[in-house]
Coordinates of C-alpha atoms in Angstrom, one line a residue:
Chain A
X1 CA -12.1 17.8 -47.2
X2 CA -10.0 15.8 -49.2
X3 CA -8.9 18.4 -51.7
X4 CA -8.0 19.7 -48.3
X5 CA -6.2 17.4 -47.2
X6 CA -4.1 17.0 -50.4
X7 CA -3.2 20.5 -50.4
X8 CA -1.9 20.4 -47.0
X9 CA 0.0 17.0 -48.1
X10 CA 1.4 18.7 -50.7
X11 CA 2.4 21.9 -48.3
X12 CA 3.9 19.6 -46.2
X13 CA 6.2 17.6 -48.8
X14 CA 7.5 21.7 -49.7
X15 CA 8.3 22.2 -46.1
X16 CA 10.7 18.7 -46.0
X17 CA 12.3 20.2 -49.3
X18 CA 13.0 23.7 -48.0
X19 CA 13.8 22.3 -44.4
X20 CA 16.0 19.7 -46.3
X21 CA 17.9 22.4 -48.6
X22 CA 18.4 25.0 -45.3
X23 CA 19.4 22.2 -43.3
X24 CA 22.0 20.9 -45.8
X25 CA 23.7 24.2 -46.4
X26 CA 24.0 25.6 -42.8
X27 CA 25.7 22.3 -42.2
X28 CA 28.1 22.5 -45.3
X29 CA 29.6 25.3 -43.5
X30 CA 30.9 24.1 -40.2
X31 CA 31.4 21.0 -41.5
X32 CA 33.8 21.7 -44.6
X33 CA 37.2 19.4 -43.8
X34 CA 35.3 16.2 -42.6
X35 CA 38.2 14.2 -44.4
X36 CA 40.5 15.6 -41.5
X37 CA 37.8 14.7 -38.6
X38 CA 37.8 11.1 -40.2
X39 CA 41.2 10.4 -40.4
X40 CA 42.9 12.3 -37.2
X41 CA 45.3 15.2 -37.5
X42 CA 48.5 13.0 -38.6
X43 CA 47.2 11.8 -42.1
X44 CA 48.8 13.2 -44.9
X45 CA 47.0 15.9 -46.8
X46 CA 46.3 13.7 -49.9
X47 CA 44.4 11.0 -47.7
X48 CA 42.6 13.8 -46.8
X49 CA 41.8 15.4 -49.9
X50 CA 40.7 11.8 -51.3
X51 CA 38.4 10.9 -48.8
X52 CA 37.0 14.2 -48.9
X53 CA 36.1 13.4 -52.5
X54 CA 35.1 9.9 -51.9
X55 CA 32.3 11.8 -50.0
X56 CA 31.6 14.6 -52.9
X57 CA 32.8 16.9 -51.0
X58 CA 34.9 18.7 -53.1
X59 CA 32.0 19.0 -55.4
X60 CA 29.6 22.5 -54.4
X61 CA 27.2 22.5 -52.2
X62 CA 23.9 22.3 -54.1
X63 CA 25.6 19.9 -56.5
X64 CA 25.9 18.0 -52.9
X65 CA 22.1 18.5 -51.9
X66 CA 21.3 17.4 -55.3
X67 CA 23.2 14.1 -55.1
X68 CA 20.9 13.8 -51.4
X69 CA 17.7 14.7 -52.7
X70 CA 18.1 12.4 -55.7
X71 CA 19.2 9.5 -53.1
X72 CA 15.9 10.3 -50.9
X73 CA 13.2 10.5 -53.0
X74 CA 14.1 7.2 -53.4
X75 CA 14.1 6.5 -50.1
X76 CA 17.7 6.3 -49.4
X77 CA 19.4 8.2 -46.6
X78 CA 22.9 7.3 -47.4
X79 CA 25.0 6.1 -44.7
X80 CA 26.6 7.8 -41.7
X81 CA 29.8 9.2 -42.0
X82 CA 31.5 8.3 -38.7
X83 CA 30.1 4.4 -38.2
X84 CA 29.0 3.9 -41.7
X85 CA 25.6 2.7 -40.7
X86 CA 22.4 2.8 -42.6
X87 CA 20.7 6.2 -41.6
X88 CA 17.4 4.2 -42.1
X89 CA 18.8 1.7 -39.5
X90 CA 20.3 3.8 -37.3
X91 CA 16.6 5.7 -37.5
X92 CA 14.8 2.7 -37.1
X93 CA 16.2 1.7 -33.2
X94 CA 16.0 5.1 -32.2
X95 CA 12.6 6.1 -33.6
X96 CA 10.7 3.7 -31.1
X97 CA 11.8 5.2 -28.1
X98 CA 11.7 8.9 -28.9
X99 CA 7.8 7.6 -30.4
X100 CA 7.1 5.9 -27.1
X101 CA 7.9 9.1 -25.2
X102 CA 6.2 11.5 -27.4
X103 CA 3.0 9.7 -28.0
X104 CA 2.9 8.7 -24.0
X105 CA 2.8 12.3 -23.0
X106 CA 0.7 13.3 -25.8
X107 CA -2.0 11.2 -24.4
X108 CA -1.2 12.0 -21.1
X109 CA -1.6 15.5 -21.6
X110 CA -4.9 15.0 -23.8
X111 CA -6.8 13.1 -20.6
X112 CA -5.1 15.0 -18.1
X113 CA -5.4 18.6 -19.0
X114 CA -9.6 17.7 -20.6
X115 CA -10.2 17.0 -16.9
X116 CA -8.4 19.5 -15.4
X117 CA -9.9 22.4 -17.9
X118 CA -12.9 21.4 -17.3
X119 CA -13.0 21.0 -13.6
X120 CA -11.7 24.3 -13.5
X121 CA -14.0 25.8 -15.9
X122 CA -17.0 24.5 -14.3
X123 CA -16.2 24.3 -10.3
X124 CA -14.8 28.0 -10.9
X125 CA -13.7 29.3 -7.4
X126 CA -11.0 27.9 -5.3
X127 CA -10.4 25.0 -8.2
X128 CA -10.4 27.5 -10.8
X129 CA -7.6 29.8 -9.1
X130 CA -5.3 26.6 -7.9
X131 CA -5.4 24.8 -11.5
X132 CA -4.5 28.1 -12.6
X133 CA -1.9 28.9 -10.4
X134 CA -0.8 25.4 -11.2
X135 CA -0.6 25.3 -14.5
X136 CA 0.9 29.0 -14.8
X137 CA 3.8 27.7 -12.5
X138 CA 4.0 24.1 -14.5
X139 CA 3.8 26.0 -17.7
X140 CA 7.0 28.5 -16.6
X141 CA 9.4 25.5 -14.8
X142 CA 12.2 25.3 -16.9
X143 CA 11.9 21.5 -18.8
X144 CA 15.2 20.3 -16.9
X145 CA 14.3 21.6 -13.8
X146 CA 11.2 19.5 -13.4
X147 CA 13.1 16.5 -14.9
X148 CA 15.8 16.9 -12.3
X149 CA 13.2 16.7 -9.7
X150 CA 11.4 14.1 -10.7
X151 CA 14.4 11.7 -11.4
X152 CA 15.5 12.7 -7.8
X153 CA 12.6 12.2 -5.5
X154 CA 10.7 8.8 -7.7
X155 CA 14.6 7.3 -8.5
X156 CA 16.6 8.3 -6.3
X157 CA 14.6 8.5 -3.2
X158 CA 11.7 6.7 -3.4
X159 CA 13.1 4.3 -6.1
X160 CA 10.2 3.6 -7.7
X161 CA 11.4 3.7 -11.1
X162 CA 15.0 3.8 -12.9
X163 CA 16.7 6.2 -12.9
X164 CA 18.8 5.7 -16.1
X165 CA 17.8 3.3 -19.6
X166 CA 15.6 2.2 -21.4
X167 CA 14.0 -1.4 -22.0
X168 CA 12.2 -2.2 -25.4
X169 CA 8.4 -2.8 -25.3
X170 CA 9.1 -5.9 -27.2
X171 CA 11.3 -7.2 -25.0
X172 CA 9.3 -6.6 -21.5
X173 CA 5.8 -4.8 -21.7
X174 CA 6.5 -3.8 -17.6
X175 CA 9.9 -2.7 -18.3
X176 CA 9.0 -0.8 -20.9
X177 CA 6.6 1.1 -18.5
X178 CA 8.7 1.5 -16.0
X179 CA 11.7 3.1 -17.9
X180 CA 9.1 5.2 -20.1
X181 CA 7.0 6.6 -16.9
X182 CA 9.5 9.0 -15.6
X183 CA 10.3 10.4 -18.2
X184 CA 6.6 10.8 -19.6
X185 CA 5.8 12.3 -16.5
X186 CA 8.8 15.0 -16.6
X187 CA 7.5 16.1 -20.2
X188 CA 3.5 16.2 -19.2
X189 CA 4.0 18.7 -16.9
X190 CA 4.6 22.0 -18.7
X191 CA 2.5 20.0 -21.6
X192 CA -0.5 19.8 -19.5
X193 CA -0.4 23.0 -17.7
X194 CA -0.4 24.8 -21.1
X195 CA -3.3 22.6 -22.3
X196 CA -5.4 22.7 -19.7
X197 CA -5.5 26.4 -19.6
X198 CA -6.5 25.9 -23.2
X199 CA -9.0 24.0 -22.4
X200 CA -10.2 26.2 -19.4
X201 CA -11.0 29.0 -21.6
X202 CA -12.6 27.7 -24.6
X203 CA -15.1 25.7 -22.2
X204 CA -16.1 28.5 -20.2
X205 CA -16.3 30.6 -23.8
X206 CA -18.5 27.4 -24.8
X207 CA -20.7 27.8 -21.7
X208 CA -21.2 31.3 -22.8
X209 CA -23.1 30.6 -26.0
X210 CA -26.5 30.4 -26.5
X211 CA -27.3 27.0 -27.4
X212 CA -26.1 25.7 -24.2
X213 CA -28.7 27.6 -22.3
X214 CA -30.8 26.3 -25.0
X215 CA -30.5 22.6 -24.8
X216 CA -30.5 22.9 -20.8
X217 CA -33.6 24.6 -21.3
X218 CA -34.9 21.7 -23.2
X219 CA -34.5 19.8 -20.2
X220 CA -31.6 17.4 -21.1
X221 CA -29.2 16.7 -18.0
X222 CA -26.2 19.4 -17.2
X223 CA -23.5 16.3 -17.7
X224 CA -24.8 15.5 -21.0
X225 CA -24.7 19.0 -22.0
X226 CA -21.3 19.4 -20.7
X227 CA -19.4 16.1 -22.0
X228 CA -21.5 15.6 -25.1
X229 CA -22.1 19.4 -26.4
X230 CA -19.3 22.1 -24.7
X231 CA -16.5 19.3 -24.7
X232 CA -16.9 19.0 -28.1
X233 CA -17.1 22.5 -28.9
X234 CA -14.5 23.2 -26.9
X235 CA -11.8 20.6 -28.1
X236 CA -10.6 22.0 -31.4
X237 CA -9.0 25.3 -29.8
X238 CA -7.3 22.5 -27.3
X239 CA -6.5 20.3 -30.2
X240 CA -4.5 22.7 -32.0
X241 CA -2.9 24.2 -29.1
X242 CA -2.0 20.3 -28.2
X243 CA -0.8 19.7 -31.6
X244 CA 1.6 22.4 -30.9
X245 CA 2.8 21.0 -27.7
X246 CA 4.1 18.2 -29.8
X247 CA 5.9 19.2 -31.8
X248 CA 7.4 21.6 -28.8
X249 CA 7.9 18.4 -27.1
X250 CA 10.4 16.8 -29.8
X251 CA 12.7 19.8 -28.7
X252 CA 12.0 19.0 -25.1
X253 CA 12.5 15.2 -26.2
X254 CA 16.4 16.3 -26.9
X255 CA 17.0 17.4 -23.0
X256 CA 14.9 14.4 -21.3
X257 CA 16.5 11.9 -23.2
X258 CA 19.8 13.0 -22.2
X259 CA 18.9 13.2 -18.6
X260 CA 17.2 9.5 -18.7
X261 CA 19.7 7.8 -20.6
X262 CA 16.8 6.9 -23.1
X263 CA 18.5 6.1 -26.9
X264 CA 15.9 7.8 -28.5
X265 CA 15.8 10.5 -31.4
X266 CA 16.6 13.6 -29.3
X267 CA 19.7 12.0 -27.6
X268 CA 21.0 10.9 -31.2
X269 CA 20.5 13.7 -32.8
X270 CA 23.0 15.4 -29.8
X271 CA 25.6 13.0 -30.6
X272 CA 25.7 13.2 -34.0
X273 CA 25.0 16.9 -34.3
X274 CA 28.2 17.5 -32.6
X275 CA 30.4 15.3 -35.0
X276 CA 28.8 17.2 -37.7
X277 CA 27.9 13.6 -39.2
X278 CA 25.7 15.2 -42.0
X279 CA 23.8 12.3 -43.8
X280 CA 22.7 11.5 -40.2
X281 CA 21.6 14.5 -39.1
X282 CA 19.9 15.8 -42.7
X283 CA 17.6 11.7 -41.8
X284 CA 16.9 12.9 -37.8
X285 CA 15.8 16.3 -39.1
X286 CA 13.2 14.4 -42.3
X287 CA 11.8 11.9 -40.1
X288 CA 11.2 15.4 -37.2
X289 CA 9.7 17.5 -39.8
X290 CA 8.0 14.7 -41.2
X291 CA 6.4 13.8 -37.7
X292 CA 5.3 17.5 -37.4
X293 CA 3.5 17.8 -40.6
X294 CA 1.6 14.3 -40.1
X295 CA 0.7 15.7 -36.6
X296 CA -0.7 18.8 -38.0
X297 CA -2.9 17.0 -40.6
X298 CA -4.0 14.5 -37.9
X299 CA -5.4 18.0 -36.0
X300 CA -6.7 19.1 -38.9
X301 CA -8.7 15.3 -39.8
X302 CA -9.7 15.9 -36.0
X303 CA -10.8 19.4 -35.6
X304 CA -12.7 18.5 -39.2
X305 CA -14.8 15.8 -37.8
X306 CA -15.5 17.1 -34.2
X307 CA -16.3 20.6 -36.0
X308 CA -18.1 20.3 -39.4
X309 CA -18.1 24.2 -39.8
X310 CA -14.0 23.6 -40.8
X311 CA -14.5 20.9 -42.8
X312 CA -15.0 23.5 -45.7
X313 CA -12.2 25.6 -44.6
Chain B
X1 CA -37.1 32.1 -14.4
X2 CA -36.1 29.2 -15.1
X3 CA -33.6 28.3 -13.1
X4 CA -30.8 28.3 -15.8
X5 CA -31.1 32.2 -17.1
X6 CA -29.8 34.8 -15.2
X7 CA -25.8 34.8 -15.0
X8 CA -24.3 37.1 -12.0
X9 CA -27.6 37.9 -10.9
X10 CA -30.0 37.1 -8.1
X11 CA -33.6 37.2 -7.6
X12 CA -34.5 39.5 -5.3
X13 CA -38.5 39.4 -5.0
X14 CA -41.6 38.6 -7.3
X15 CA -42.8 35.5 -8.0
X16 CA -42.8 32.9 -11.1
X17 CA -45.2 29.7 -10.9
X18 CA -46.1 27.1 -13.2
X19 CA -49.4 25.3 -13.0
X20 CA -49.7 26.6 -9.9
X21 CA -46.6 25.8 -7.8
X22 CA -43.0 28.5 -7.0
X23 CA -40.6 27.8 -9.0
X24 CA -38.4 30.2 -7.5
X25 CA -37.2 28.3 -4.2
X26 CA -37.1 24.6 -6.5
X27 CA -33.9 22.5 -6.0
X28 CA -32.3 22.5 -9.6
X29 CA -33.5 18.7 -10.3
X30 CA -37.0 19.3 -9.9
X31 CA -36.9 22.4 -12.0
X32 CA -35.1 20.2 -14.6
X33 CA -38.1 18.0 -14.6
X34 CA -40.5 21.3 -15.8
X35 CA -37.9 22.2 -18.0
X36 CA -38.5 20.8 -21.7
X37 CA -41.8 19.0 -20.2
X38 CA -43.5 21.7 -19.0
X39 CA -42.0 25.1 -20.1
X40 CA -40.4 25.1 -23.4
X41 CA -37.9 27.5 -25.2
X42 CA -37.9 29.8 -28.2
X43 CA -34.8 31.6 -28.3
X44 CA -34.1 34.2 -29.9
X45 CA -31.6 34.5 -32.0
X46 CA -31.6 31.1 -34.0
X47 CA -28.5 30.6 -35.4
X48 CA -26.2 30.6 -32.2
X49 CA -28.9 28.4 -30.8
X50 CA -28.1 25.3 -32.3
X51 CA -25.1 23.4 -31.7
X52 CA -23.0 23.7 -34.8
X53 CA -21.3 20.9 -34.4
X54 CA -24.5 18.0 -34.1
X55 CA -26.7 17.4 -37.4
X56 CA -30.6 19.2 -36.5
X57 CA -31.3 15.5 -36.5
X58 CA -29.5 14.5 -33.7
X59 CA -30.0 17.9 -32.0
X60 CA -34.0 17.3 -32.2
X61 CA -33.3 13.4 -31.5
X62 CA -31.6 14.2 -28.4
X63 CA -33.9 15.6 -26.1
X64 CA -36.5 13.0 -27.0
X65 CA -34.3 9.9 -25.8
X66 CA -33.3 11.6 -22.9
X67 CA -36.0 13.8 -21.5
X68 CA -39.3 11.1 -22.6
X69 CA -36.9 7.9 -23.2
X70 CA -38.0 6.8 -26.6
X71 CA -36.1 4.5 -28.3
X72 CA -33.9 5.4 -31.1
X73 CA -35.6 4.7 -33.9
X74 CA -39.1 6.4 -32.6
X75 CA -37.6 9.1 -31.6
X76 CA -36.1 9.7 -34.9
X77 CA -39.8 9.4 -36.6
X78 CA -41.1 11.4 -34.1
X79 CA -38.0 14.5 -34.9
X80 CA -39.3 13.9 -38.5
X81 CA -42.7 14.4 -38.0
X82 CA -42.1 17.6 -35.9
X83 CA -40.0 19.2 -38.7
X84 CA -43.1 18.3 -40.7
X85 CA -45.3 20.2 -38.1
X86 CA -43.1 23.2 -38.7
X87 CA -43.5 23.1 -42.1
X88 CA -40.2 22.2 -43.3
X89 CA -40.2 20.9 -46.4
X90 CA -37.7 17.6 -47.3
X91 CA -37.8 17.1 -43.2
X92 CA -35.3 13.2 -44.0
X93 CA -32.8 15.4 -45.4
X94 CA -32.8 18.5 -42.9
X95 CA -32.0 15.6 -40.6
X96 CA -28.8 15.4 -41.7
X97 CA -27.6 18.9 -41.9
X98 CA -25.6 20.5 -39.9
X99 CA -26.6 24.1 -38.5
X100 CA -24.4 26.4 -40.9
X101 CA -26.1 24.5 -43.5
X102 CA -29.3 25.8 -43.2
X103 CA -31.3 29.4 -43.0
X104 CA -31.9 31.7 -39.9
X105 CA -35.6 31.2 -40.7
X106 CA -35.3 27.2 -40.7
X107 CA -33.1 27.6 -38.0
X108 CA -35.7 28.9 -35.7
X109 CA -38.2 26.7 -37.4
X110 CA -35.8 23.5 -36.0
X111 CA -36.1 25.5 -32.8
X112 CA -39.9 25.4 -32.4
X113 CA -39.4 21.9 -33.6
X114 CA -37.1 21.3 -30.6
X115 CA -39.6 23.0 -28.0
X116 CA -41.9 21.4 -28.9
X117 CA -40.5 18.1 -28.7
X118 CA -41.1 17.0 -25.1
X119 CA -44.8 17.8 -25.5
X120 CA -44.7 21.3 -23.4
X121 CA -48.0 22.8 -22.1
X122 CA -45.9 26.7 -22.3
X123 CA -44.1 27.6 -24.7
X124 CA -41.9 30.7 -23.8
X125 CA -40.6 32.3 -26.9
X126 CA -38.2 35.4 -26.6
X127 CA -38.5 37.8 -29.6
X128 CA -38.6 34.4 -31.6
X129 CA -38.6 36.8 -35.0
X130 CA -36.6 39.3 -33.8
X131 CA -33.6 38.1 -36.2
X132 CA -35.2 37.4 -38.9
X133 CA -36.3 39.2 -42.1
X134 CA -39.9 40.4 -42.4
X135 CA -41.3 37.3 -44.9
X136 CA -39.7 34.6 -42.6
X137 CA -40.6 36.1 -39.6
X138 CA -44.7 35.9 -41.2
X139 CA -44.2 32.4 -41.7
X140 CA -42.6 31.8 -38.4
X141 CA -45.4 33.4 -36.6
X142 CA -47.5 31.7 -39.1
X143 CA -46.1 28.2 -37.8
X144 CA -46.5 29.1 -34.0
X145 CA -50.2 29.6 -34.4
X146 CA -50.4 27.0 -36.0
X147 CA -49.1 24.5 -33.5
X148 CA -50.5 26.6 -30.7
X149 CA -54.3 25.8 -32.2
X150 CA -53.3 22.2 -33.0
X151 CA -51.5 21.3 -29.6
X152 CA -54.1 23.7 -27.5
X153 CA -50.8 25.3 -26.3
X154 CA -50.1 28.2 -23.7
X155 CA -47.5 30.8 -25.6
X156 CA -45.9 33.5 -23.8
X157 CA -44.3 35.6 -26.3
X158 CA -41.9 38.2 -25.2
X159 CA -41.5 40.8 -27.9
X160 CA -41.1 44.7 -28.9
X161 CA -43.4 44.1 -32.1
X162 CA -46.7 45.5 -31.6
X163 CA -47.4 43.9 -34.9
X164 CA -46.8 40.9 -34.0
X165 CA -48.5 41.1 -30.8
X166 CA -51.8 42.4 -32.9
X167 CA -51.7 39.3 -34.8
X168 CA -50.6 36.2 -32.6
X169 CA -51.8 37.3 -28.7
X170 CA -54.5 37.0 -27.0
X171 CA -53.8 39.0 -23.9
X172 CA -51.0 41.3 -23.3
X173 CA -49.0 42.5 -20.4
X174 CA -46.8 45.4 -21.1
X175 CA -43.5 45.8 -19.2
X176 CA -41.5 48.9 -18.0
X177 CA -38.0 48.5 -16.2
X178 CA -39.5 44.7 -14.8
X179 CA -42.8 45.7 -13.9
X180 CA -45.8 44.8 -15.4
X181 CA -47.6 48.4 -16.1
X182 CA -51.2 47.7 -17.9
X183 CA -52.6 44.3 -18.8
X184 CA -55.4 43.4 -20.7
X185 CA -56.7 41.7 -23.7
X186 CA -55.0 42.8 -26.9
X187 CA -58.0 44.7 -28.5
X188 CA -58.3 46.6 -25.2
X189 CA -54.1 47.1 -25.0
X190 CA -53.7 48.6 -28.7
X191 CA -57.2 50.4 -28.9
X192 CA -58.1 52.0 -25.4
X193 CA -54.4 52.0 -23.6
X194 CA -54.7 53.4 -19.9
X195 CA -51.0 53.6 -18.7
X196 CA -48.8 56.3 -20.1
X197 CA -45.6 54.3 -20.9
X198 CA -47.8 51.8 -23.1
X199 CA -49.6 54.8 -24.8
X200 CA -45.7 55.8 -25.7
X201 CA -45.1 52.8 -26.8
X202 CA -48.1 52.5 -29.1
X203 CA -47.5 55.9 -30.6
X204 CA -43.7 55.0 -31.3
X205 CA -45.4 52.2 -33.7
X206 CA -48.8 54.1 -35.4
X207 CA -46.3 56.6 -37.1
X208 CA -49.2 58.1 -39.5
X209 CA -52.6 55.7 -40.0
X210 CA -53.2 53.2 -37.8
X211 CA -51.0 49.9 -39.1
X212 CA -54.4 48.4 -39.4
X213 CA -57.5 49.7 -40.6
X214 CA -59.6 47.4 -39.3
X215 CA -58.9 45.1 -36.7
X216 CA -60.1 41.2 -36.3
X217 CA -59.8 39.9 -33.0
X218 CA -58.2 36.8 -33.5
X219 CA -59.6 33.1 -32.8
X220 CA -59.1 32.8 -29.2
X221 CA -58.1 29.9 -28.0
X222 CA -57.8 29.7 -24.5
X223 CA -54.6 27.4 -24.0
X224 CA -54.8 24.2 -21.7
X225 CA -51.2 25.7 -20.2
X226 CA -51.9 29.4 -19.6
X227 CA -50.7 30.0 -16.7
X228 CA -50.1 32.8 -14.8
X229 CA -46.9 33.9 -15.0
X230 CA -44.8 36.8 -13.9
X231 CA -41.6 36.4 -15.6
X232 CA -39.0 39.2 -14.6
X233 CA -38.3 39.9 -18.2
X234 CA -37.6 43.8 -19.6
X235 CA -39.7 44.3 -22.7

């Protein structure tokens, strides 16, 4: 397991060094006279020219990506371009929100979508077709379609929640909640409907298998069986397919935060994409990849110790 | 049937009783209640039988907290002692694996184990050798004669093996699409067969010499469980 684990460490830290060095050069391109962005289209050419230096700019590309990568390891981003912020610091109010979001619908979807699966896998019938229809419909809405809809009837409508903003969860636990649920709730939806079909399947192919019939036959009660043996079989299929969601849900993270006004990751990572801010950008696109690969190890940890069988994988 | 095995289908007549009462019309709870108890279960094939993701010890532990109510730590000496009834050797440490760690032979030995835990009077084992490779499935026959003379046990062993039906049954009831067709005690089954379909089935098996020269009768015990059963099963 833990030679496992360390190879998959080490295939992750390959995947932030080829994601960094692809990144970095599909940026160079667009991006090539940021000393004339800076300064506005009346400087004179030299001003230009100089601050593109200032930057290293003038120097190639990978001699550019080296200078970054030489900067990271050490666990400096550099600073932005436009505001000459920290990266880290400009990272470091964003990350919470973006974090709150994702984690919030994550669990959501994990509760939501075990229930629904296996209501659906065990009732069968008319609550097997409607959770399917359901989650076929949830799982084909368009991301900013249900956002819209949501933000209009519980906002706008009902006014049960804000519309718009975001409030710390240091600074007000309830306000927190109450900015965060909307938007948790907008994300969930195509989250859980995928999910739960996931989890639909593999119980029923759980109920299927021999040892089921085997323990009921031993006379232990159907819920036991259920929560205790198929659940548990059945949850690594799920847990993959939700560690997938998540990292799906950092692109869906990008349109919900714009719609809610939240200052999180997704939202930055428009604004500064656009200005082509590049030391910005190549830290939004580290700390994203690096989120995705700790997810996926986190699956794998879980998957290992609800199924022993892949703990030798 | 017992209530849990037929998938899509329906029972449309015959009869199944155990110690004397239907079980066929039985609300699911009470059948429960036989289940484990009463009637016990030898699958099959013994490797998809166990759940691969519980140790055997908490798989054997289970049933015994749940089904009798023992406490933890006597039920735990009581999953060890019934490895040691199936003659698993090192029982403390079998505890502790997990089911892709061990054998298809000790797999169905855990099994047994597991039937056996909630003190059954019948013990219904489908083709309980079926999987396994001719010295293992010996031994496992070996081990459920052994516990059926030591717990005075009623066996009902489903099976295609005349072999194995010369050398663990008592009496024998041969099946044709669902329907019992001859039954009778096992000397009178393999040496004087009356219906045709079991006279096929015996020549399918005595190829050239008769697979035993001569034949013991084996100690008969008549089990405290035996009960009449008509199980719908195809042999």
């Amino acid at each position: 397991m833990l030679t496992f684990l360390a190879r998959r460490l080490g295939a992750g830290i390959l995947l932030l060094l080829v994601i960094s060095l692809l990144t970095f050069v599909l940026l160079s391109i667009p991006h090539a006279d940021v000393g004339r962005a800076l300064l506005g289209q009346s400087a004179p050419q030299a001003a230009v020219d100089a601050k593109n230096a200032s930057l290293g700019l003038d120097r190639s590309v990978l001699a550019q990506y080296g200078d970054w990568l030489s900067h990271a390891v050490r666990g400096d981003l550099g600073r932005s371009w436009f505001t000459g912020e920290d990266v880290w610091s400009a990272l470091g109010t964003r990350l919470p929100v973006t974090l709150s979001l994702v984690v919030g619908v994550t669990l959501v979807t994990a509760v939501l979508s075990l229930l629904l699966g296996v209501w659906a896998a065990v009732r069968g019938g008319l609550v097997d077709r409607c959770v399917q229809v359901l989650s076929v419909v949830g799982y084909a809405l368009p991301g900013f379609l249900v956002t819209l809809v949501v933000v209009l009837v519980f906002a706008v409508r009902l006014g049960w929640f804000p519309a718009i903003g975001y409030i710390p969860f240091t600074q007000s636990v309830s306000g927190w909640l109450s900015t965060i649920t909307l938007p948790v709730a907008a994300l969930s939806v195509g989250a859980v409907a995928g999910v739960a079909q996931q989890v639909r399947g593999s119980v029923l192919d759980v109920l299927q298998r021999d040892f089921v019939r085997t323990l009921r036959a031993r006379g232990l009660p159907p819920g036991r069986v259920l929560f205790r043996h198929v659940v548990r079989n059945a949850s690594a299929p799920a847990l993959t397919v939700l560690g997938l969601q998540f990292v799906g849900l950092l692109g869906g993270a990008v349109l919900v935060e714009q719609i809610f006004g939240l200052p999180g990751i997704g939202s930055m990572t428009v604004q500064y994409t656009t200005r082509g801010d590049v030391p910005v950008i190549m830290g939004l696109v580290m700390v994203s990849v690096a989120g995705v690969v700790v997810v996926n190890l986190l699956v794998d940890v879980l998957v290992g110790v609800l199924n022993p069988k892949a703990r030798v994988a | 049937m017992l209530g849990i095995l037929p998938d899509g289908g329906r029972v449309g007549r015959g009869s199944v009783t155990v110690e004397g009462r239907e079980v066929l019309g039985l609300p699911e709870k009470q059948r429960r209640r036989l289940r484990g108890r009463v009637v016990a279960y030898v699958p099959q094939e013994p490797m998809s039988n166990l759940d691969p993701t519980f140790t055997i010890g908490s798989q054997l532990v289970e049933p015994l907290r749940c089904v009798l109510g023992l406490s933890r730590r006597e039920a735990r000496a009581r999953a060890v002692e019934l490895l040691r009834q199936v003659e698993i050797k090192d029982p403390e440490r079998v505890m502790g694996l997990y089911p892709h760690e061990i054998s298809g032979g000790m797999a169905q030995r855990v099994l047994i184990a597991g039937a056996l835990s909630c003190d059954p009077l019948l013990l219904v084992a489908d083709e309980p050798t079926t999987a396994l490779d001719v010295t293992v499935q010996a031994e496992v026959l070996d081990v459920l004669r052994r516990v059926q003379a030591q717990r005075g046990l009623g066996v009902l062993l489903v099976t295609h093996n005349l072999g194995v039906v010369a050398d663990l049954c008592d009496r024998v009831a041969v099946m044709q699409d669902g329907r019992i067709v001859e039954t009778g005690t096992t000397e009178q089954i393999l040496t004087r067969p009356q219906h045709p379909d079991t006279r096929t089935l015996l020549a399918a098996v005595l190829d050239d010499a008769p697979a035993r020269g001569e034949w013991t009768p084996p100690t008969v015990v008549s089990g405290a469980g035996t009960s009449t059963d008509r199980t719908e099963v195809t042999a």
